[in-house]
Structures are given as structure tokens and as C-alpha cells.
């Protein structure tokens, strides 16, 4: 397994390009199952998760061609010939469950392996299933698979009220509803920019959707959807991650294509901490106002609140802030696995349940650390950028799921970082 070696090397300076959003692309790709016409995605990120979703769609009979070094995905599911999403692929990536709604809506049936949990939590899919049942689907859980059947006349429009916000359940229900007979109303729907991006792509395909980006989304089912071309929205989590690099070690970096509206709650916290964020033509220009950031309290919430996917990275910054910060993780039950690794680097962190109290220290010291999940792995790299000496981040295959060319992007702004091939 490869590792990444980072050596604290002072201030950064230059531009970092931000890719298309992994979490938008992973729901835009299954949308191709809704139509027998071609759907092309541009600005697609080059990530292992995208390659996993490609393999899954191909296993169902869809054609997916990665063009222009993977930045364009030309897809067509004209010849769907297999309605079973196999455990072998699904177990690698829980977003695979997002083929369930589209397959059910288009083909009237689907067999999809339950995704199982992951490092950050049990991550059940009960809300996905309840939404599809509300639309008339008959679901049976057997041998670790969901066996789903739509009524003979197809799915029916329904009012679906989510007891709490779920990004994936909103996406599955939204896609299924585009071909359901009648009107579907999703209440307490997720409002993430990735949901808006999906809705806009579906609208290009002919879907009748209103209210995307608000808590209530209304969909008028149509008989069929066409194809189209859609540009994947900028990855706000990659954006926030790289904004923290100059915050952690000083200097000034512009994240190309960055927009403040994608990360308002996050930018407010950076402002409170003493990090300057300026919207320019090129993107978001970020620099630290003084020699040290100030402690801030953070609570993760569904959009437009502070994103859970930036909690680990923010903790890396707050480890050397002036004062004590309290981070509350309200979305996932086990998302502080980066804390023990940061403590190995000299951080002072106290974790109790979903709350981590971080007392800033002057400087972290490089150490060998272990990546445990995607966002934890990149928080360790951020910590290593400013730490004294060398940090070796092991098991960086986690990183490849969500960050393309992380070494090159950071090297280009002055970081001392390299990837070491493992056995
Ligand atoms: C999406 O996961 C993202 N993944 C996650 O990003 C992100 O952290 C999460 O949304 C929250 O923003 C993709 O988009 C591929 P949820 P998702 O359904 O849809 C519970 C990353 O690092 N829940 O909003 O799975 C669930 O366990 C990843 O890029 C149920 O109980 O998240 C969690 O505690 C990590 N039952 C909470 O709701 C359900 O049926 C929010 O989950 C569904 C979810």
C-alpha cells in the first residue's frame, strides 16, 4: 500500500485547480439508467470511486466511456441487460445504492446488494427504501440484497416526508420520481449543491422538477426522459480542503473555480478563525491574517450548515489554533478517527461521543500516521504540511477515492510532499 510523506515546509503560494464534485458525479452517473438516450458528463473528477461506479453501470449493461483522460463520461443505458447490482462492487462503495431508484423507475425491477456500513458509521439505507415503497415499490430484503419490484403500471407519485435529512435518500427518490405516474413531493429533502446539480441535469433530460435546493422538491412524473450533456458542479469539499492549506501553514493560495456560495457556513468559520477568503475572477483567494488562527467552535449539519465532510480537515487546522475549539459531529456516529492520529502528532484532543475538544498547541510534530477513511486521510496531510519534520501517512488508497493528484496540486504551491510506492 502506498504512503504519502509530507514535510513541514513553510508558507504556500500559487493556484490549486479544483475538480468536479465526486458526490455530484456519483449520483449523476446512475441518472443515465433513467433514459435510453446518451448522457454525457463533463468536468468529471478522475477518482477511484468514479471508476467503481463505471464498473457497476457497465455490469448492468450500460455503456460508459471515459474520454479526455477521464474528464468526460459518455454514457448510454440503451441496452440494460442485467438488473442485479452485485455485492462485489457495491461493497466497495456505498453510493452504489443510487442505482436502485433509477433501475426501478426505468425497468420496473432491481436487485441491489445492501451496501453495508463503513468506517464512519452503520449508514443504513432505510430512508431510501421507505421512499421507494411510498411510490408503490414492493421491496424484499433477502440474502443481503434488496429485491425491488414496481407496480405493473410503474411507480406512482407520492408525498415522502423524510424524518431527517438524507442526501442519498433524496437523490434516489428524486431520480425515481422523474418517471413515476403523477406528482411526488419530497419533504425535508436535502439541499446540498449536489442535489441541485442532479436536478438540473434531470431537467435537461426532460424531467419536471421544482424546488431543488429547498427542503421541498416537487416532481411531475413524465413517460420518458431524453439524454443530454451536463457539467459536473465544482467539488466544494475538495475546495474547502485546499482552502485550509494556506490557513494551516501560511501564504496565499487561489483555489481555481471556487465559489463562496458553495461553502458559506465554512467560509464564515474561516473568517471567525482569522482566515481571509476573497472571491476573485479566478476563484477563492485564501490567506491567513496573522501567524496563528483563532479557535472556533464547529457543529456539522446538513447543507447549508457546516459540512461533515470538512470536519476532519477543520480539526487539523484547529490543532494549532490559539485557544480551545469544540467540534460537534452530528451527522455520523464515528467520524473522529483522525483524532488519535493527530494526537500522535502532538495535538491535544479530547473525544467524548460526538464531541471533540481541541486545545491548540504551538506546533505539531511529524509522525507516522494511519489514514482510516477518505476525509481523515486528507486531514493528516494538512496537519503534516505545517508540522515540524516528516509525517508519513499510510494507507492512502482512501485518498484516491476523493482527491485527484493531491501530491501534484500541493507540490505546485510549494509543499514538500511525495508519494511512496508500497508493496
Ligand atoms: C452523502 O452520503 C455523501 N456521499 C457523504 O460524503 C456525506 O458525508 C453525506 O452525504 C452527508 O453530507 C455521497 O454523496 C456519495 P446521508 P449519504 O444519507 O447520502 C443516516 C464523503 O466523504 N441515514 O445524508 O450516505 C446516515 O447513516 C462522503 O464524500 C440513515 O439512517 O449520507 C447518516 O448518519 C462520506 N438512513 C445520516 O443519515 C438512511 O436511509 C446522513 O446520511 C440514510 C442515511
Short mmCIF file of C-alpha atoms and ligand atoms in Angstrom, two decimals:
data_model
loop_
_atom_site.label_atom_id
_atom_site.label_comp_id
_atom_site.label_asym_id
_atom_site.label_seq_id
_atom_site.Cartn_x
_atom_site.Cartn_y
_atom_site.Cartn_z
CA UNK A 1 0.00 0.00 0.00
CA UNK A 2 1.28 3.45 -0.92
CA UNK A 3 2.05 6.15 1.60
CA UNK A 4 2.50 9.90 1.35
CA UNK A 5 5.39 11.70 3.04
CA UNK A 6 4.83 15.36 3.96
CA UNK A 7 7.47 17.63 5.46
CA UNK A 8 6.58 20.97 7.05
CA UNK A 9 7.94 23.45 4.58
CA UNK A 10 6.58 26.90 5.42
CA UNK A 11 4.18 29.14 3.55
CA UNK A 12 2.40 28.11 0.32
CA UNK A 13 1.78 30.23 -2.72
CA UNK A 14 0.07 29.75 -6.10
CA UNK A 15 -3.07 28.29 -7.67
CA UNK A 16 -4.82 24.97 -7.00
CA UNK A 17 -7.30 23.70 -9.62
CA UNK A 18 -10.50 22.22 -8.13
CA UNK A 19 -12.11 19.24 -9.87
CA UNK A 20 -15.74 18.31 -10.43
CA UNK A 21 -17.61 17.05 -7.37
CA UNK A 22 -17.24 13.35 -6.53
CA UNK A 23 -20.56 13.39 -4.68
CA UNK A 24 -22.34 15.01 -7.60
CA UNK A 25 -20.81 12.68 -10.16
CA UNK A 26 -21.75 9.59 -8.13
CA UNK A 27 -25.44 10.48 -8.42
CA UNK A 28 -25.30 11.95 -11.94
CA UNK A 29 -23.87 8.71 -13.33
CA UNK A 30 -26.79 6.45 -12.24
CA UNK A 31 -29.15 9.03 -13.79
CA UNK A 32 -28.17 7.58 -17.17
CA UNK A 33 -30.20 4.48 -16.23
CA UNK A 34 -33.38 6.57 -16.46
CA UNK A 35 -33.11 7.05 -20.22
CA UNK A 36 -32.30 5.07 -23.37
CA UNK A 37 -30.60 8.10 -24.85
CA UNK A 38 -26.94 9.10 -24.30
CA UNK A 39 -26.00 11.21 -21.27
CA UNK A 40 -22.57 12.90 -21.25
CA UNK A 41 -20.92 14.37 -18.16
CA UNK A 42 -18.10 16.90 -18.46
CA UNK A 43 -15.73 18.15 -15.70
CA UNK A 44 -15.87 14.66 -14.17
CA UNK A 45 -13.23 14.02 -11.48
CA UNK A 46 -10.62 11.25 -12.05
CA UNK A 47 -11.15 9.17 -8.90
CA UNK A 48 -11.32 5.51 -7.95
CA UNK A 49 -14.93 5.94 -6.79
CA UNK A 50 -15.86 7.10 -10.31
CA UNK A 51 -14.14 4.04 -11.77
CA UNK A 52 -16.10 1.85 -9.34
CA UNK A 53 -19.41 3.43 -10.40
CA UNK A 54 -18.35 2.99 -14.04
CA UNK A 55 -17.78 -0.73 -13.45
CA UNK A 56 -21.15 -1.04 -11.72
CA UNK A 57 -23.06 0.66 -14.56
CA UNK A 58 -21.22 -1.46 -17.12
CA UNK A 59 -22.16 -4.62 -15.16
CA UNK A 60 -25.80 -3.61 -15.66
CA UNK A 61 -25.31 -3.32 -19.41
CA UNK A 62 -24.79 0.43 -19.65
CA UNK A 63 -22.02 1.79 -21.86
CA UNK A 64 -19.67 4.20 -20.07
CA UNK A 65 -16.66 5.63 -21.91
CA UNK A 66 -14.14 7.77 -20.09
CA UNK A 67 -12.86 10.32 -22.62
CA UNK A 68 -10.33 13.18 -22.40
CA UNK A 69 -8.31 11.50 -19.64
CA UNK A 70 -11.50 10.69 -17.71
CA UNK A 71 -12.87 14.23 -17.57
CA UNK A 72 -15.71 13.34 -19.94
CA UNK A 73 -18.00 10.37 -19.27
CA UNK A 74 -20.06 9.38 -22.32
CA UNK A 75 -22.82 7.05 -21.10
CA UNK A 76 -25.76 5.19 -22.57
CA UNK A 77 -28.02 2.59 -20.98
CA UNK A 78 -29.95 1.77 -24.12
CA UNK A 79 -29.29 -1.95 -23.58
CA UNK A 80 -29.78 -2.60 -19.87
CA UNK A 81 -29.41 -6.38 -19.70
CA UNK A 82 -28.77 -7.09 -16.04
CA UNK A 83 -30.84 -5.75 -13.18
CA UNK A 84 -28.65 -7.04 -10.34
CA UNK A 85 -26.06 -4.78 -8.68
CA UNK A 86 -23.61 -7.26 -7.29
CA UNK A 87 -22.26 -7.24 -3.71
CA UNK A 88 -18.69 -7.45 -5.03
CA UNK A 89 -18.96 -3.96 -6.49
CA UNK A 90 -21.48 -2.45 -4.06
CA UNK A 91 -19.35 -3.35 -1.02
CA UNK A 92 -16.55 -1.13 -2.37
CA UNK A 93 -18.71 1.96 -2.47
CA UNK A 94 -21.99 2.64 -0.70
CA UNK A 95 -23.08 5.18 -3.33
CA UNK A 96 -23.84 2.10 -5.46
CA UNK A 97 -27.26 2.08 -3.77
CA UNK A 98 -28.07 5.06 -6.02
CA UNK A 99 -28.73 2.72 -8.96
CA UNK A 100 -31.79 1.33 -7.14
CA UNK A 101 -34.22 4.20 -7.75
CA UNK A 102 -33.35 4.74 -11.42
CA UNK A 103 -33.41 1.00 -12.26
CA UNK A 104 -36.78 0.58 -10.56
CA UNK A 105 -38.23 3.59 -12.36
CA UNK A 106 -36.90 2.63 -15.80
CA UNK A 107 -37.07 -1.19 -15.78
CA UNK A 108 -39.69 -1.85 -13.10
CA UNK A 109 -37.41 -4.06 -11.08
CA UNK A 110 -33.97 -4.19 -9.48
CA UNK A 111 -31.87 -6.37 -7.22
CA UNK A 112 -29.26 -4.33 -5.37
CA UNK A 113 -26.89 -5.52 -2.68
CA UNK A 114 -27.25 -3.71 0.63
CA UNK A 115 -24.13 -1.52 0.89
CA UNK A 116 -23.21 -2.41 4.45
CA UNK A 117 -21.59 0.11 6.76
CA UNK A 118 -18.23 1.79 6.54
CA UNK A 119 -15.60 3.19 8.89
CA UNK A 120 -17.57 6.31 9.77
CA UNK A 121 -20.83 4.61 10.64
CA UNK A 122 -23.52 1.97 10.08
CA UNK A 123 -25.04 4.10 7.32
CA UNK A 124 -28.33 2.25 6.82
CA UNK A 125 -30.48 2.85 3.73
CA UNK A 126 -33.90 2.58 5.37
CA UNK A 127 -34.94 6.06 4.20
CA UNK A 128 -34.11 5.15 0.58
CA UNK A 129 -36.33 2.05 0.84
CA UNK A 130 -39.20 3.81 2.61
CA UNK A 131 -39.32 6.50 -0.10
CA UNK A 132 -39.49 3.90 -2.90
CA UNK A 133 -42.16 1.91 -1.00
CA UNK A 134 -44.20 5.12 -0.74
CA UNK A 135 -44.08 5.22 -4.55
CA UNK A 136 -45.56 1.74 -4.70
CA UNK A 137 -42.42 -0.37 -4.87
CA UNK A 138 -42.58 -3.85 -3.37
CA UNK A 139 -39.26 -4.42 -1.57
CA UNK A 140 -37.98 -7.64 -0.06
CA UNK A 141 -34.65 -7.91 1.82
CA UNK A 142 -33.16 -11.36 1.16
CA UNK A 143 -29.59 -12.70 1.39
CA UNK A 144 -28.13 -9.22 1.79
CA UNK A 145 -29.90 -7.89 -1.29
CA UNK A 146 -32.89 -5.60 -1.84
CA UNK A 147 -35.27 -7.29 -4.29
CA UNK A 148 -37.41 -4.47 -5.65
CA UNK A 149 -40.43 -4.53 -7.95
CA UNK A 150 -42.51 -1.62 -9.19
CA UNK A 151 -46.31 -1.98 -9.66
CA UNK A 152 -47.29 -3.24 -13.15
CA UNK A 153 -48.20 0.32 -14.19
CA UNK A 154 -44.92 1.69 -12.85
CA UNK A 155 -44.07 3.71 -9.75
CA UNK A 156 -46.68 6.18 -8.56
CA UNK A 157 -46.20 9.76 -7.37
CA UNK A 158 -46.32 10.10 -3.57
CA UNK A 159 -45.71 12.55 -0.72
CA UNK A 160 -42.47 11.47 1.01
CA UNK A 161 -41.59 13.16 4.31
CA UNK A 162 -38.03 12.33 5.44
CA UNK A 163 -37.75 12.16 9.28
CA UNK A 164 -34.26 13.66 8.93
CA UNK A 165 -32.20 14.91 6.03
CA UNK A 166 -30.53 12.25 3.90
CA UNK A 167 -28.56 13.21 0.79
CA UNK A 168 -28.64 9.74 -0.77
CA UNK A 169 -32.28 9.04 0.02
CA UNK A 170 -33.23 12.40 -1.52
CA UNK A 171 -31.22 11.52 -4.64
CA UNK A 172 -32.72 8.03 -5.01
CA UNK A 173 -36.27 9.31 -4.53
CA UNK A 174 -35.73 12.30 -6.84
CA UNK A 175 -34.47 10.11 -9.67
CA UNK A 176 -37.25 7.51 -9.21
CA UNK A 177 -39.93 10.20 -9.11
CA UNK A 178 -39.00 11.61 -12.55
CA UNK A 179 -40.67 8.60 -14.23
CA UNK A 180 -43.38 7.89 -11.63
CA UNK A 181 -47.04 8.34 -12.63
CA UNK A 182 -48.25 11.61 -11.11
CA UNK A 183 -46.78 14.09 -8.65
CA UNK A 184 -44.17 13.37 -5.98
CA UNK A 185 -43.39 15.79 -3.16
CA UNK A 186 -40.17 15.25 -1.17
CA UNK A 187 -40.39 16.99 2.22
CA UNK A 188 -37.36 17.66 4.43
CA UNK A 189 -35.29 16.95 1.33
CA UNK A 190 -31.53 17.51 1.33
CA UNK A 191 -30.49 20.92 -0.04
CA UNK A 192 -26.84 20.20 -0.95
CA UNK A 193 -25.43 21.75 -4.17
CA UNK A 194 -25.02 18.19 -5.46
CA UNK A 195 -28.83 17.75 -5.25
CA UNK A 196 -29.32 20.96 -7.23
CA UNK A 197 -26.77 19.73 -9.78
CA UNK A 198 -28.62 16.41 -10.15
CA UNK A 199 -31.98 18.18 -10.55
CA UNK A 200 -30.54 20.48 -13.22
CA UNK A 201 -29.17 17.52 -15.14
CA UNK A 202 -32.51 15.68 -14.90
CA UNK A 203 -34.29 18.82 -16.11
CA UNK A 204 -32.03 18.85 -19.17
CA UNK A 205 -33.15 15.25 -19.76
CA UNK A 206 -36.79 16.40 -19.68
CA UNK A 207 -37.70 15.90 -16.01
CA UNK A 208 -40.27 18.24 -14.44
CA UNK A 209 -38.72 19.30 -11.10
CA UNK A 210 -39.28 22.34 -8.88
CA UNK A 211 -37.85 23.42 -5.53
CA UNK A 212 -34.41 21.82 -5.82
CA UNK A 213 -32.11 23.40 -3.21
CA UNK A 214 -35.03 23.91 -0.81
CA UNK A 215 -36.44 21.43 1.70
CA UNK A 216 -39.44 20.67 -0.54
CA UNK A 217 -38.91 19.28 -4.02
CA UNK A 218 -41.91 18.64 -6.31
CA UNK A 219 -41.61 16.31 -9.30
CA UNK A 220 -44.22 15.74 -12.03
CA UNK A 221 -43.54 12.29 -13.49
CA UNK A 222 -43.07 12.04 -17.27
CA UNK A 223 -43.36 9.00 -19.58
CA UNK A 224 -39.71 9.00 -20.65
CA UNK A 225 -36.52 11.02 -20.34
CA UNK A 226 -34.11 12.01 -23.09
CA UNK A 227 -30.38 12.40 -22.92
CA UNK A 228 -28.15 15.44 -22.69
CA UNK A 229 -24.81 16.87 -21.66
CA UNK A 230 -24.13 18.19 -18.16
CA UNK A 231 -21.09 19.76 -16.49
CA UNK A 232 -20.42 18.37 -13.00
CA UNK A 233 -20.51 21.11 -10.37
CA UNK A 234 -17.25 22.12 -8.62
CA UNK A 235 -16.31 19.89 -5.68
CA UNK A 236 -17.00 22.05 -2.61
CA UNK A 237 -15.34 19.51 -0.30
CA UNK A 238 -12.12 19.41 -2.31
CA UNK A 239 -12.37 23.22 -2.44
CA UNK A 240 -12.71 23.54 1.35
CA UNK A 241 -9.90 21.07 1.88
CA UNK A 242 -7.39 23.08 -0.18
CA UNK A 243 -8.58 26.38 1.31
CA UNK A 244 -7.29 25.03 4.62
CA UNK A 245 -3.76 24.51 3.26
CA UNK A 246 -2.69 28.20 3.44
CA UNK A 247 -4.71 28.54 6.63
CA UNK A 248 -2.62 25.79 8.21
CA UNK A 249 0.83 26.88 7.02
CA UNK A 250 0.57 30.48 5.90
CA UNK A 251 0.99 32.09 2.48
CA UNK A 252 -1.66 32.75 -0.13
CA UNK A 253 -3.38 30.25 -2.43
CA UNK A 254 -6.13 30.70 -5.03
CA UNK A 255 -8.47 27.71 -5.44
CA UNK A 256 -9.44 27.94 -9.12
CA UNK A 257 -13.15 27.86 -9.86
CA UNK A 258 -14.02 28.18 -6.17
CA UNK A 259 -17.26 29.96 -5.26
CA UNK A 260 -18.19 31.23 -1.81
CA UNK A 261 -21.87 30.27 -2.30
CA UNK A 262 -20.86 26.58 -2.25
CA UNK A 263 -19.41 26.88 1.27
CA UNK A 264 -20.94 29.85 3.11
CA UNK A 265 -21.04 28.27 6.58
CA UNK A 266 -17.47 27.00 6.17
CA UNK A 267 -16.22 30.42 4.98
CA UNK A 268 -17.89 32.09 7.96
CA UNK A 269 -15.95 29.80 10.30
CA UNK A 270 -12.71 30.55 8.48
CA UNK A 271 -13.41 34.28 8.87
CA UNK A 272 -14.00 33.81 12.61
CA UNK A 273 -10.73 31.89 12.84
CA UNK A 274 -8.81 34.72 11.17
CA UNK A 275 -8.53 33.35 7.64
CA UNK A 276 -9.15 35.73 4.77
CA UNK A 277 -11.28 34.43 1.86
CA UNK A 278 -11.72 36.64 -1.19
CA UNK A 279 -13.84 35.83 -4.26
CA UNK A 280 -11.85 36.72 -7.36
CA UNK A 281 -12.41 36.12 -11.09
CA UNK A 282 -10.18 33.03 -10.91
CA UNK A 283 -11.69 31.54 -7.75
CA UNK A 284 -11.24 31.84 -3.98
CA UNK A 285 -8.07 33.57 -2.79
CA UNK A 286 -7.22 32.38 0.75
CA UNK A 287 -4.61 33.57 3.24
CA UNK A 288 -4.11 33.55 6.99
CA UNK A 289 -4.35 37.02 8.55
CA UNK A 290 -1.82 36.51 11.36
CA UNK A 291 0.76 33.93 12.45
CA UNK A 292 -1.85 31.75 14.09
CA UNK A 293 -5.59 31.16 13.63
CA UNK A 294 -8.07 31.60 16.45
CA UNK A 295 -10.03 28.72 17.99
CA UNK A 296 -13.65 28.37 16.77
CA UNK A 297 -16.49 26.00 17.63
CA UNK A 298 -17.92 23.86 14.81
CA UNK A 299 -21.12 21.81 14.58
CA UNK A 300 -21.70 19.72 11.45
CA UNK A 301 -25.18 19.95 9.90
CA UNK A 302 -26.92 19.22 6.62
CA UNK A 303 -26.43 21.94 3.98
CA UNK A 304 -26.40 24.93 4.31
CA UNK A 305 -24.74 24.15 7.67
CA UNK A 306 -21.07 23.28 8.19
CA UNK A 307 -20.34 20.15 6.05
CA UNK A 308 -19.50 16.94 7.91
CA UNK A 309 -17.07 16.17 5.05
CA UNK A 310 -14.89 19.11 6.16
CA UNK A 311 -14.93 18.36 9.89
CA UNK A 312 -11.72 16.30 9.90
CA UNK A 313 -9.86 18.89 7.82
CA UNK A 314 -11.05 21.74 10.09
CA UNK A 315 -9.85 19.79 13.13
CA UNK A 316 -6.37 19.63 11.58
CA UNK A 317 -6.37 23.45 11.41
CA UNK A 318 -7.71 23.92 14.94
CA UNK A 319 -4.98 21.69 16.44
CA UNK A 320 -2.61 24.69 16.27
CA UNK A 321 -5.20 27.46 16.83
CA UNK A 322 -4.93 29.91 19.69
CA UNK A 323 -7.42 28.68 22.30
CA UNK A 324 -9.82 25.75 22.64
CA UNK A 325 -12.31 24.65 19.96
CA UNK A 326 -15.29 22.33 20.35
CA UNK A 327 -16.27 20.26 17.32
CA UNK A 328 -19.64 18.51 17.32
CA UNK A 329 -20.18 15.77 14.69
CA UNK A 330 -23.97 15.49 14.31
CA UNK A 331 -24.22 13.54 11.06
CA UNK A 332 -22.18 10.36 11.54
CA UNK A 333 -21.66 8.34 14.69
CA UNK A 334 -17.95 7.58 14.29
CA UNK A 335 -16.22 10.34 12.42
CA UNK A 336 -13.35 11.25 14.75
CA UNK A 337 -10.91 8.52 13.73
CA UNK A 338 -8.42 11.16 12.63
CA UNK A 339 -8.21 12.42 16.26
CA UNK A 340 -5.94 9.64 17.63
CA UNK A 341 -3.65 10.10 14.61
CA UNK A 342 -3.46 13.87 15.16
CA UNK A 343 -2.72 13.18 18.84
CA UNK A 344 0.29 11.11 17.68
CA UNK A 345 1.48 14.35 16.08
CA UNK A 346 1.22 16.18 19.40
CA UNK A 347 -2.33 17.53 19.15
CA UNK A 348 -4.36 17.93 22.33
CA UNK A 349 -7.81 16.49 21.60
CA UNK A 350 -10.42 15.10 23.96
CA UNK A 351 -13.17 13.00 22.29
CA UNK A 352 -16.42 12.18 24.11
CA UNK A 353 -19.09 10.63 21.90
CA UNK A 354 -19.90 13.09 19.13
CA UNK A 355 -17.90 15.94 20.64
CA UNK A 356 -14.17 16.64 20.26
CA UNK A 357 -12.50 19.37 22.31
CA UNK A 358 -9.29 20.63 20.70
CA UNK A 359 -6.83 22.72 22.71
CA UNK A 360 -4.44 24.47 20.32
CA UNK A 361 -0.72 23.74 20.63
CA UNK A 362 2.07 25.87 19.12
CA UNK A 363 3.14 23.33 16.51
CA UNK A 364 2.57 19.67 15.63
CA UNK A 365 5.43 17.25 15.16
CA UNK A 366 5.65 14.96 12.15
CA UNK A 367 5.00 11.25 12.82
CA UNK A 368 3.94 8.07 11.01
CA UNK A 369 0.09 8.08 10.96
CA UNK A 370 -2.68 5.91 9.54
CA UNK A 371 -5.41 7.03 7.17
CA UNK A 372 -8.71 5.45 8.22
CA UNK A 373 -11.20 7.00 5.79
CA UNK A 374 -11.28 9.45 2.93
CA UNK A 375 -11.57 12.75 4.75
CA UNK A 376 -9.43 11.67 7.73
CA UNK A 377 -6.58 10.87 5.31
CA UNK A 378 -6.50 14.36 3.87
CA UNK A 379 -6.75 15.97 7.32
CA UNK A 380 -3.50 14.19 8.22
CA UNK A 381 -1.83 15.60 5.13
CA UNK A 382 -2.98 19.10 6.07
CA UNK A 383 -1.58 18.60 9.58
CA UNK A 384 1.70 17.38 8.08
CA UNK A 385 2.05 20.48 5.89
CA UNK A 386 2.77 22.66 8.94
CA UNK A 387 4.19 20.08 11.34
CA UNK A 388 7.84 20.11 12.34
CA UNK A 389 9.62 17.34 10.45
CA UNK A 390 8.26 14.44 8.46
CA UNK A 391 4.76 12.93 8.53
CA UNK A 392 4.18 9.59 6.82
CA UNK A 393 0.52 8.97 6.01
CA UNK A 394 -0.09 5.27 5.42
CA UNK A 395 -3.00 3.55 3.57
CA UNK A 396 -3.51 6.43 1.17
CA UNK A 397 -5.78 4.33 -1.06
CA UNK A 398 -8.52 6.05 0.94
CA UNK A 399 -7.31 9.34 -0.51
CA UNK A 400 -7.54 8.14 -4.11
CA UNK A 401 -11.30 7.76 -3.68
CA UNK A 402 -11.87 11.51 -3.37
CA UNK A 403 -8.79 13.55 -4.32
CA UNK A 404 -7.18 13.52 -7.74
CA UNK A 405 -3.45 14.39 -7.96
CA UNK A 406 -3.23 15.60 -4.36
CA UNK A 407 0.61 15.41 -4.33
CA UNK A 408 0.95 17.37 -7.58
CA UNK A 409 -1.60 20.00 -6.52
CA UNK A 410 0.16 20.67 -3.21
CA UNK A 411 3.70 20.42 -4.66
CA UNK A 412 2.76 23.11 -7.20
CA UNK A 413 2.10 25.59 -4.39
CA UNK A 414 5.35 24.83 -2.55
CA UNK A 415 4.56 21.89 -0.29
CA UNK A 416 7.25 19.31 0.36
CA UNK A 417 5.29 16.13 -0.37
CA UNK A 418 5.84 12.87 -2.20
CA UNK A 419 4.07 9.54 -2.73
CA UNK A 420 5.99 6.40 -1.86
CA UNK A 421 5.01 3.20 -3.69
CA UNK A 422 4.10 0.43 -1.26
CA UNK A 423 4.49 -3.31 -1.83
C1 LIG B 1 -23.56 11.61 1.30
O1 LIG B 1 -23.62 10.35 1.95
C2 LIG B 1 -22.11 11.80 0.89
N1 LIG B 1 -21.72 10.73 -0.03
C3 LIG B 1 -21.22 11.77 2.13
O2 LIG B 1 -19.88 12.03 1.70
C4 LIG B 1 -21.66 12.89 3.07
O3 LIG B 1 -20.88 12.84 4.24
C5 LIG B 1 -23.14 12.71 3.42
O4 LIG B 1 -23.92 12.67 2.20
C6 LIG B 1 -23.67 13.83 4.30
O5 LIG B 1 -23.50 15.05 3.65
C7 LIG B 1 -22.10 10.81 -1.32
O6 LIG B 1 -22.77 11.74 -1.73
C8 LIG B 1 -21.64 9.70 -2.21
P1 LIG B 1 -26.86 10.78 4.26
P2 LIG B 1 -25.07 9.70 2.32
O7 LIG B 1 -27.85 9.83 3.69
O8 LIG B 1 -26.04 10.05 1.27
C9 LIG B 1 -28.16 8.36 8.13
C10 LIG B 1 -17.56 11.71 1.55
O9 LIG B 1 -16.66 11.80 2.38
N2 LIG B 1 -29.05 7.63 7.21
O10 LIG B 1 -27.12 12.25 4.14
O11 LIG B 1 -24.84 8.29 2.65
C11 LIG B 1 -26.69 8.12 7.83
O12 LIG B 1 -26.23 6.96 8.49
C12 LIG B 1 -18.87 11.03 1.92
O13 LIG B 1 -17.51 12.16 0.38
C13 LIG B 1 -29.96 6.72 7.74
O14 LIG B 1 -30.02 6.49 8.95
O15 LIG B 1 -25.42 10.50 3.65
C14 LIG B 1 -26.04 9.37 8.36
O16 LIG B 1 -25.85 9.23 9.75
C15 LIG B 1 -18.85 10.48 3.33
N3 LIG B 1 -30.79 6.05 6.88
C16 LIG B 1 -27.08 10.45 8.09
O17 LIG B 1 -28.33 9.77 7.91
C17 LIG B 1 -30.77 6.27 5.53
O18 LIG B 1 -31.56 5.66 4.80
C18 LIG B 1 -26.83 11.28 6.83
O19 LIG B 1 -26.61 10.37 5.78
C19 LIG B 1 -29.84 7.21 5.02
C20 LIG B 1 -29.00 7.88 5.88
#
